[in-house]
Short mmCIF file of C-alpha atoms in Angstrom, two decimals:
data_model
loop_
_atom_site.label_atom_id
_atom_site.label_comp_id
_atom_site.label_asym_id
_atom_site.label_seq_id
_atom_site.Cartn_x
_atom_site.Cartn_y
_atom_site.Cartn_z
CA UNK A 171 92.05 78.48 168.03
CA UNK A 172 94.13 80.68 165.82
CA UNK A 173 91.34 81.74 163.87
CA UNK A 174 89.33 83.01 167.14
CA UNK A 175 91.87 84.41 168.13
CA UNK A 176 92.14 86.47 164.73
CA UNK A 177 88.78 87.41 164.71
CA UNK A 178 88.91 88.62 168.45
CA UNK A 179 91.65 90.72 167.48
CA UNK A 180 90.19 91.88 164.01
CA UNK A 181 87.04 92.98 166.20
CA UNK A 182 89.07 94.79 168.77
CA UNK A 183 90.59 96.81 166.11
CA UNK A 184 87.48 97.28 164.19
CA UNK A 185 85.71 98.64 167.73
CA UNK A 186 88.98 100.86 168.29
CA UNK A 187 88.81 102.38 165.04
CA UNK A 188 84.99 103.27 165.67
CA UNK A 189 85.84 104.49 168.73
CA UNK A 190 88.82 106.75 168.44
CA UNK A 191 87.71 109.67 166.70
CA UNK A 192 84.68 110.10 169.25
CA UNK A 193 87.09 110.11 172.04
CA UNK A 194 89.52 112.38 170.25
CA UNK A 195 85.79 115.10 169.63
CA UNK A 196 84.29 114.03 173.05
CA UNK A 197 86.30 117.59 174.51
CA UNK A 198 86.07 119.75 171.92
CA UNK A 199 81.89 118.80 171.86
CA UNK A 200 81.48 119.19 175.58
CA UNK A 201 83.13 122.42 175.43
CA UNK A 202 81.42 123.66 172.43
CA UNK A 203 78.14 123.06 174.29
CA UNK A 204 79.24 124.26 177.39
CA UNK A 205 80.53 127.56 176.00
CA UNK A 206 77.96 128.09 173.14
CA UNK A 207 74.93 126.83 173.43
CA UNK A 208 74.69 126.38 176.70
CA UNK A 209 74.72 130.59 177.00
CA UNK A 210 72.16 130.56 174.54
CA UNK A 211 69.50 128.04 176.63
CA UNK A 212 70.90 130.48 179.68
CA UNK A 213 69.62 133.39 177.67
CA UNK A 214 66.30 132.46 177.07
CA UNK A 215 66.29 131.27 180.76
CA UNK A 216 66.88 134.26 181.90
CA UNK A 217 64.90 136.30 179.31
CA UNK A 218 61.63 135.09 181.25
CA UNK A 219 62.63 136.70 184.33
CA UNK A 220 63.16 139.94 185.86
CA UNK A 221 66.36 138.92 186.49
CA UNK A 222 67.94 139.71 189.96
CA UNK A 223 71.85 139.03 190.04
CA UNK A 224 71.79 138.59 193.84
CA UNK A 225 68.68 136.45 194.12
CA UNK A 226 68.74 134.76 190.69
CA UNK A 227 66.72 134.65 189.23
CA UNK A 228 64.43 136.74 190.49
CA UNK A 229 61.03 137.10 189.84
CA UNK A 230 59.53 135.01 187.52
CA UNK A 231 57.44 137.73 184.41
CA UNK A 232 57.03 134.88 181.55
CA UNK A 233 56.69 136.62 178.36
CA UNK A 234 56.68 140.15 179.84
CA UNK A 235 60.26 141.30 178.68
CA UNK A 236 59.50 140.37 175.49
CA UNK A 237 55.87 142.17 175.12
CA UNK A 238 57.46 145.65 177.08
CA UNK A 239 60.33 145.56 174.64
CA UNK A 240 57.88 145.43 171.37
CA UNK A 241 56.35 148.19 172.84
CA UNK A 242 59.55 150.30 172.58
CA UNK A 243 59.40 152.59 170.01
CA UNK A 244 63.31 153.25 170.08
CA UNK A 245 63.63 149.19 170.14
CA UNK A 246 62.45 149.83 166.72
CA UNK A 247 64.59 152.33 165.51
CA UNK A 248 67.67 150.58 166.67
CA UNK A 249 65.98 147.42 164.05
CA UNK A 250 65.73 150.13 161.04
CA UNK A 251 69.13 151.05 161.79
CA UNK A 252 70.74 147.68 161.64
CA UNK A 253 69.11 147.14 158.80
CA UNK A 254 70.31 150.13 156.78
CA UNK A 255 73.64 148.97 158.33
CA UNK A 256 73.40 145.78 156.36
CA UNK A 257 72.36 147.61 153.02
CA UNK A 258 75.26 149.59 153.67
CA UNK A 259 77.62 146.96 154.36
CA UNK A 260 76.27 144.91 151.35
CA UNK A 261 76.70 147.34 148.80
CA UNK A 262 79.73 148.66 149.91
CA UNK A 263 81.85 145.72 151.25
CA UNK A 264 80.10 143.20 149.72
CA UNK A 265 79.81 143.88 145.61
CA UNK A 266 82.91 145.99 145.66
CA UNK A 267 85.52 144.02 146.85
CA UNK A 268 84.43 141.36 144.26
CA UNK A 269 84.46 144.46 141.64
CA UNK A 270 88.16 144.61 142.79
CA UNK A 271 88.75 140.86 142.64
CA UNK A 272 87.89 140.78 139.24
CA UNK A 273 89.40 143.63 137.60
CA UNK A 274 92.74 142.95 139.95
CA UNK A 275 92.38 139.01 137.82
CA UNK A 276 93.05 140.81 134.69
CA UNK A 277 96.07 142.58 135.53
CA UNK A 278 99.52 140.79 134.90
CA UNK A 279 101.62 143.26 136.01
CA UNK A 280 102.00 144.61 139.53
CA UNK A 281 99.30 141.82 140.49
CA UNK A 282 101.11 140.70 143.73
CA UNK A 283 101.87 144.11 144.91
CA UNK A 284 98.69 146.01 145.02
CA UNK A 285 97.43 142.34 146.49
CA UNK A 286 99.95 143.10 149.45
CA UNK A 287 98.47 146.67 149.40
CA UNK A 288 94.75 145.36 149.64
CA UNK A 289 96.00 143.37 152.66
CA UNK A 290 98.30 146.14 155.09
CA UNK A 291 95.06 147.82 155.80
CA UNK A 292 93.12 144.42 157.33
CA UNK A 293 96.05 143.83 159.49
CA UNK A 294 95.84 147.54 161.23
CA UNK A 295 93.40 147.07 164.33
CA UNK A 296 90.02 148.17 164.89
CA UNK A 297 90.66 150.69 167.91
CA UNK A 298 93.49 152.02 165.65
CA UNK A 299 91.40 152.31 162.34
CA UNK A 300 88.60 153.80 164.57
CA UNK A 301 91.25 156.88 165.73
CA UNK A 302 92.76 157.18 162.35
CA UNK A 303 89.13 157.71 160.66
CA UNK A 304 87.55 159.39 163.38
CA UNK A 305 90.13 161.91 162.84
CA UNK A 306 89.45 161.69 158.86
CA UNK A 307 85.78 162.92 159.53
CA UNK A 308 86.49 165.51 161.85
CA UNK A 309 84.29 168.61 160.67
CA UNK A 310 87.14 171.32 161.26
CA UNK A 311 90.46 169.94 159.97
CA UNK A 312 89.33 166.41 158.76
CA UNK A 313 90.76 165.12 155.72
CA UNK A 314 87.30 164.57 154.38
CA UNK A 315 86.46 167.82 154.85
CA UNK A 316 89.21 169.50 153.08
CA UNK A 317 89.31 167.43 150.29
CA UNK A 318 85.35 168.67 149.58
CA UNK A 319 86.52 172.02 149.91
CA UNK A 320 88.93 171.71 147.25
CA UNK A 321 86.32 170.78 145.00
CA UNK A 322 84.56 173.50 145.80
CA UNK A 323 81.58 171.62 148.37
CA UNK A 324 80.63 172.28 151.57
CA UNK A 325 82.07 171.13 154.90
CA UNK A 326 79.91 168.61 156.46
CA UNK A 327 79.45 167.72 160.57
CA UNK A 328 80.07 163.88 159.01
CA UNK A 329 79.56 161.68 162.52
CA UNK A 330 77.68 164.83 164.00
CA UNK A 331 74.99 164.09 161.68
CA UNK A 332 71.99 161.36 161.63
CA UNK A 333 71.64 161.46 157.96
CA UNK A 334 75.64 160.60 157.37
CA UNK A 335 76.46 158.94 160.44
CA UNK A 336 75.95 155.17 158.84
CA UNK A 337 77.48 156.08 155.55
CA UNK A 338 80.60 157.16 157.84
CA UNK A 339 80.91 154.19 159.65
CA UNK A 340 80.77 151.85 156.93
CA UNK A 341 82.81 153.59 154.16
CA UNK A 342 86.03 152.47 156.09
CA UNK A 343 85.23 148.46 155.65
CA UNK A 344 85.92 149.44 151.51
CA UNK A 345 89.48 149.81 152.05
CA UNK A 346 90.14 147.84 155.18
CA UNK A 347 87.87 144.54 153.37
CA UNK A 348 91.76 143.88 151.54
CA UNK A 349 90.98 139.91 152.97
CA UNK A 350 88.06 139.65 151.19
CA UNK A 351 89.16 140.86 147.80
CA UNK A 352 92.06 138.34 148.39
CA UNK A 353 89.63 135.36 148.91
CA UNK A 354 87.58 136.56 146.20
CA UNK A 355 90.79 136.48 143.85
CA UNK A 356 92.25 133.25 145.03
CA UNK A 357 88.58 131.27 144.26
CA UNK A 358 88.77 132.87 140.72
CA UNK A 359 92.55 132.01 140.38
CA UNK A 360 91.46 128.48 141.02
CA UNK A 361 89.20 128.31 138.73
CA UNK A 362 90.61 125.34 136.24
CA UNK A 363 92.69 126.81 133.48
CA UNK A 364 91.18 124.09 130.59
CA UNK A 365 87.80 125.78 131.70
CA UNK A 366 89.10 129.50 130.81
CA UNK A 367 90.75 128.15 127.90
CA UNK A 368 87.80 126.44 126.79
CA UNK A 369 85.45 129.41 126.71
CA UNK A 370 88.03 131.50 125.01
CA UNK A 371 88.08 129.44 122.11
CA UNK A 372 84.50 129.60 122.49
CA UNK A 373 84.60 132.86 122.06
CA UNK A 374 83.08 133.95 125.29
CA UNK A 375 85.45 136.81 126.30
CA UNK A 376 85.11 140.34 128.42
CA UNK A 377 81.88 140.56 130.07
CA UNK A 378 80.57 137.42 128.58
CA UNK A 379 83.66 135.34 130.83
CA UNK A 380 82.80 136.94 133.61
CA UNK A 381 78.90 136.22 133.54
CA UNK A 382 78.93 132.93 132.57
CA UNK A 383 82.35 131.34 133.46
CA UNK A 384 84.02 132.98 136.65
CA UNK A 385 80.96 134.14 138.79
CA UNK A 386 79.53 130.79 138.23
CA UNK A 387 82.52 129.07 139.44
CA UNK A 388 82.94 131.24 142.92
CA UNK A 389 79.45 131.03 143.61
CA UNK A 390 80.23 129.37 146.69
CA UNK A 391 82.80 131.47 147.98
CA UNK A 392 80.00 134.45 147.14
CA UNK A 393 77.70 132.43 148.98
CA UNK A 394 79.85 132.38 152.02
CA UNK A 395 80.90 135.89 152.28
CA UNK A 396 77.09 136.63 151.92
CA UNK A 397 76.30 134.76 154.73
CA UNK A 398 79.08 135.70 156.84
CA UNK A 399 78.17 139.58 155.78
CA UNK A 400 74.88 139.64 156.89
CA UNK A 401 75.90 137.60 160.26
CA UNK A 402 78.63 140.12 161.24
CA UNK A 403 76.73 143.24 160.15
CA UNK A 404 73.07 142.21 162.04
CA UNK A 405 75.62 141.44 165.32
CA UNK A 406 77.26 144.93 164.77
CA UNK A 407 78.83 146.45 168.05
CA UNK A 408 82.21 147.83 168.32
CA UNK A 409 82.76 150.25 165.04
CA UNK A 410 78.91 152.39 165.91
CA UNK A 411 79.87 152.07 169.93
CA UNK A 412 83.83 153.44 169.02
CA UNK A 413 82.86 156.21 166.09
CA UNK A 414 79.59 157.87 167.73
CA UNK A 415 78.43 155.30 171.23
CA UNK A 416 75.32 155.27 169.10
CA UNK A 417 74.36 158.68 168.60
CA UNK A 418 73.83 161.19 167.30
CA UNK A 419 69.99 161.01 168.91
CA UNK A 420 70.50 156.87 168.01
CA UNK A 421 71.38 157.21 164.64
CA UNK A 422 73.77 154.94 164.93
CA UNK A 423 72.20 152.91 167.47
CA UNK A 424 72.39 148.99 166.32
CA UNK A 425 70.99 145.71 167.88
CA UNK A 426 73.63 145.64 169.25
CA UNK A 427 74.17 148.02 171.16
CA UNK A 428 70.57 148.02 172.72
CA UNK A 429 71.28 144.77 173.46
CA UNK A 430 74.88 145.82 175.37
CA UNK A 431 72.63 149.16 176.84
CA UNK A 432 70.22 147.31 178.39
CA UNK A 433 72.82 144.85 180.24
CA UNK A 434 75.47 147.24 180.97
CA UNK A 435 73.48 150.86 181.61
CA UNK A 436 69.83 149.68 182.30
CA UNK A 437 70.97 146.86 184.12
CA UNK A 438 68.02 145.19 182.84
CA UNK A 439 69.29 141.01 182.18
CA UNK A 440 65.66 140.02 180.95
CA UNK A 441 65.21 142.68 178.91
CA UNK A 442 69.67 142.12 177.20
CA UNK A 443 68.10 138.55 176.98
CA UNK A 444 64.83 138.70 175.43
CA UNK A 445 66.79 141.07 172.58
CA UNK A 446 69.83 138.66 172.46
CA UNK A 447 67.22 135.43 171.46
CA UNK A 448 64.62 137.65 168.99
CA UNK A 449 68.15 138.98 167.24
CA UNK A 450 69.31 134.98 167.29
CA UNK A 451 66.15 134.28 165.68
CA UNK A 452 66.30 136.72 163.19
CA UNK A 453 69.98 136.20 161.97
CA UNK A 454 68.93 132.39 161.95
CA UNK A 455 65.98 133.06 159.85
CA UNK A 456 68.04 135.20 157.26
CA UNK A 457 71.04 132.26 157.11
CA UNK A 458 68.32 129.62 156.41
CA UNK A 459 66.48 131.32 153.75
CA UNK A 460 69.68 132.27 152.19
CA UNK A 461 71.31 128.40 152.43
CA UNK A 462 67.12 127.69 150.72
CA UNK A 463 67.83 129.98 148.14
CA UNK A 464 71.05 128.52 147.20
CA UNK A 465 70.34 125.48 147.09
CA UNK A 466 67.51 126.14 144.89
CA UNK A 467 69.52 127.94 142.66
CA UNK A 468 72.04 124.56 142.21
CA UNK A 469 68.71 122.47 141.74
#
């Protein structure tokens, strides 16, 4: 009798402890499906109509959005832009702050306080830095401007112009990326000191170190910030909308912002939609060759 008992008991706990951590995720899964991927099915839903808000969802075009929008020369543009965007934002705030993480490593003096430095300028806000650089590039009494002349250059128009436009938008995320010179720091800061030690007795020192021993051993916090880099940048919105709303003549113009054009001036849903998926697509198709490529590297 006791021994039934016992076992009753011993299987009510064992079904409790199976149990307990799916009840404590049931609510954040339902709303993780309900608030993100549910708007994603939605999208595509909607992508194959010409989408009336009144009389959802209108009328029903198939494949139509998709075909008219290929057709768009200017669809295309705003595609070679993002893509210089991501260039941009991978030389520049990509390779650099890890540049800065590893000569910042070698100091031993005033480490911590040009690490507090690197981080002030992440904690100012976007709308802020926006205004404070906007101002910076201003062709008559910019900053930028008068610091050329002193060098004896010429003033340039800066957002005014097509050909500078990116460069200008961009530049900024070199001294406002502070966070990601700090991550980049603290993965080489963990790096195990019997490793470092070991490959200076080795002899591998200077350039050698950083080759073989520390990039090595933050390859996945490279990995990440790669990733997470090319995400952000492909979705890129609020810095080209805030500097120059796109321009000048769509310069500037990113997927993103045809994407919140054709929902917000065109009123066209389908068309927002049909954009919205093919950039999903694409962004997933970049992440998953990159995660390939990694873990071919490891094999």
């Amino acid at each position: 009798m006791k021994r039934h008992l016992f076992s009753a008991s011993f299987g009510s706990y064992s079904f409790r402890k199976k149990i307990t951590p799916w009840c404590i995720l049931a609510l954040p899964m339902i709303f993780t499906v309900w608030l993100k991927y549910y708007p994603i099915l939605s999208a595509f839903y909607i992508s194959l109509f010409q989408y009336d808000p009144i009389q959802s969802p209108g009328t029903f075009v198939g494949l139509s959005n998709y075909v008219s929008m290929f057709k768009m020369p200017y669809y295309w543009e705003t595609w070679k832009n993002t893509f210089i965007f991501l260039l941009l934002q991978l030389a520049m705030c990509f390779f650099i702050p890890l540049i800065q993480a590893l000569f910042l490593n070698e100091l031993t003096k005033l480490q911590k306080s040009l690490t507090t430095l690197y981080i002030l300028p992440a904690l100012i806000p976007t709308s802020v830095n926006v205004i404070i650089w906007r101002w910076i590039w201003h062709p008559d009494y910019g900053v930028a401007n008068q610091i050329l002349k002193f060098f004896g250059g010429q003033p340039q128009t800066w957002l005014s112009d097509p050909n500078l436009v990116k460069f200008c938008i961009i530049f900024p995320g070199i001294l406002g990326g502070g966070l990601t010179v700090l991550l980049y720091l603290s993965a080489i800061q963990g790096i195990s000191t019997d490793i470092m030690e070991s490959a200076s007795l080795d002899g591998c020192t200077g350039f050698g170190r950083i080759i073989h021993i520390i990039l090595p051993n933050i390859s996945f916090m490279i990995f990440i910030q790669l990733i997470m880099s090319v995400i952000t940048t492909m979705q890129l919105l609020d810095a080209p909308y805030m500097y120059a709303s796109g321009g000048p003549s769509g310069a500037s113009t990113t997927q993103g912002i045809f994407i919140y054009n054709a929902f917000n001036q065109d009123l066209n849903y389908g068309r927002g939609s049909a954009a919205s998926v093919i950039l999903l697509l694409v962004i997933a198709a970049l992440t998953i060759m990159q995660m390939h490529f990694e873990k071919s590297e490891k094999e």
